[in-house]
CSV table of C-alpha atoms in Angstrom, one decimal:
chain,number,residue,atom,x,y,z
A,1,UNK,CA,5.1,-6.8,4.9
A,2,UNK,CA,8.0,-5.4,2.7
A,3,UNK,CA,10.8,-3.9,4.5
A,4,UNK,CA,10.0,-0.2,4.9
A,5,UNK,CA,6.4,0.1,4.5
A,6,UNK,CA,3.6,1.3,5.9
A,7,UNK,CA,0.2,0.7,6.4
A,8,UNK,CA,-2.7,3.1,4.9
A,9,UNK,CA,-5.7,4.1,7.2
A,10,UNK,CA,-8.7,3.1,5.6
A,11,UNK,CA,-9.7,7.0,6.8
A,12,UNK,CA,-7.0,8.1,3.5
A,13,UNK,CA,-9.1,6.9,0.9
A,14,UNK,CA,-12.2,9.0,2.0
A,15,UNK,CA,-9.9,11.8,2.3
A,16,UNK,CA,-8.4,11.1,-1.4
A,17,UNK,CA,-11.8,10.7,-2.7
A,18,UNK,CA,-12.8,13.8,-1.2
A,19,UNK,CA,-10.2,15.9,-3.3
A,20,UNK,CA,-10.1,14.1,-6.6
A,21,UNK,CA,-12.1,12.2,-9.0
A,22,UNK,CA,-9.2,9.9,-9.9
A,23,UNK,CA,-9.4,6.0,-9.2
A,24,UNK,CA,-8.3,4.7,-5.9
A,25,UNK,CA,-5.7,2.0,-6.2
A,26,UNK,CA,-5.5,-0.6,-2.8
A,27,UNK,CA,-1.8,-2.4,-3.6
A,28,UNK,CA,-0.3,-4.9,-1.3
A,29,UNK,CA,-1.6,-7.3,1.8
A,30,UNK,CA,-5.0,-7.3,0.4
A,31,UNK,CA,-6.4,-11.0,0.9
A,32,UNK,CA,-9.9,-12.5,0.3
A,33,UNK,CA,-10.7,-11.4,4.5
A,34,UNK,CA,-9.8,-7.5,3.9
A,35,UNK,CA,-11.0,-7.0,0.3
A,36,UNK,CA,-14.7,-6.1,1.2
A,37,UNK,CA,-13.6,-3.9,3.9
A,38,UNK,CA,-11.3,-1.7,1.2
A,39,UNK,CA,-14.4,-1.7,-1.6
A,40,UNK,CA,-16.7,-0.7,1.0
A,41,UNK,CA,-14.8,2.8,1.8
A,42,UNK,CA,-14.2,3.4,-1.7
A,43,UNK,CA,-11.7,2.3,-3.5
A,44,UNK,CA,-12.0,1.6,-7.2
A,45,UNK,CA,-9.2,-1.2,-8.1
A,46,UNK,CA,-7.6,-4.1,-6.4
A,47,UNK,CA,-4.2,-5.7,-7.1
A,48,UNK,CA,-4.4,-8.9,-5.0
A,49,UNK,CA,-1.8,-10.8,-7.5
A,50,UNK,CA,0.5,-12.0,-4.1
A,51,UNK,CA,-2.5,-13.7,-2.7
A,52,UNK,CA,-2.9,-15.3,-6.3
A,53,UNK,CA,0.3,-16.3,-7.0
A,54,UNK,CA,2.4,-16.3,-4.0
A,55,UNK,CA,0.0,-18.2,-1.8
A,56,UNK,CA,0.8,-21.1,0.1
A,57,UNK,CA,-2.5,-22.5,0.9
A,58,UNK,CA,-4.5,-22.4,-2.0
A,59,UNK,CA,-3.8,-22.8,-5.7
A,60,UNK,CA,-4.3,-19.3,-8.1
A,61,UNK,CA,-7.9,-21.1,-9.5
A,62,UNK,CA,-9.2,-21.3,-6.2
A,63,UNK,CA,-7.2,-18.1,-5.0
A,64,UNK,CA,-9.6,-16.2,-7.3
A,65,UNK,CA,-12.6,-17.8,-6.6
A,66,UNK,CA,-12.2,-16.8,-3.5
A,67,UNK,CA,-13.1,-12.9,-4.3
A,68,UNK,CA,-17.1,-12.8,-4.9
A,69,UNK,CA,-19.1,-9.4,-4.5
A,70,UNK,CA,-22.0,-9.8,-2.9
C-alpha cells in the first residue's frame, strides 16, 4: 500500500450502486486472486496496470493472461 490509504469495503460498492447509475471504478491492489471477488459485487472497470507492469514474478504477457472470466 501507498502511504496514506485506505482500504474500501467491498459493502461500498453496493452502497454506490445503490445511489447511481455511474460506472464503479476498483483502482489499486487488485491482483489476478481478488479480481473475481470485486466483479462479483459489482464493479464495472478494473485498473490492474501495477500487477502488469510492476510485477516481480511474472512478465506483463503472462500478467494478463492471468485475468480470465469464467
Amino acid at each position: 500500500l501507498k502511504p496514506r490509504t485506505k482500504k474500501a469495503k467491498k459493502n461500498l460498492v453496493k452502497w454506490c450502486k445503490q445511489r447511481t447509475n455511474l460506472p464503479i471504478v476498483a483502482i489499486g491492489g487488485i491482483n489476478n486472486k481478488n479480481y473475481k471477488s470485486l466483479i462479483k459485487f459489482g464493479v464495472n472497470y478494473l485498473a490492474i496496470s501495477s500487477f502488469i507492469w510492476n510485477n516481480p514474478r511474472i512478465k506483463p504477457k503472462k500478467a494478463i493472461k492471468e485475468f480470465k472470466l469464467k
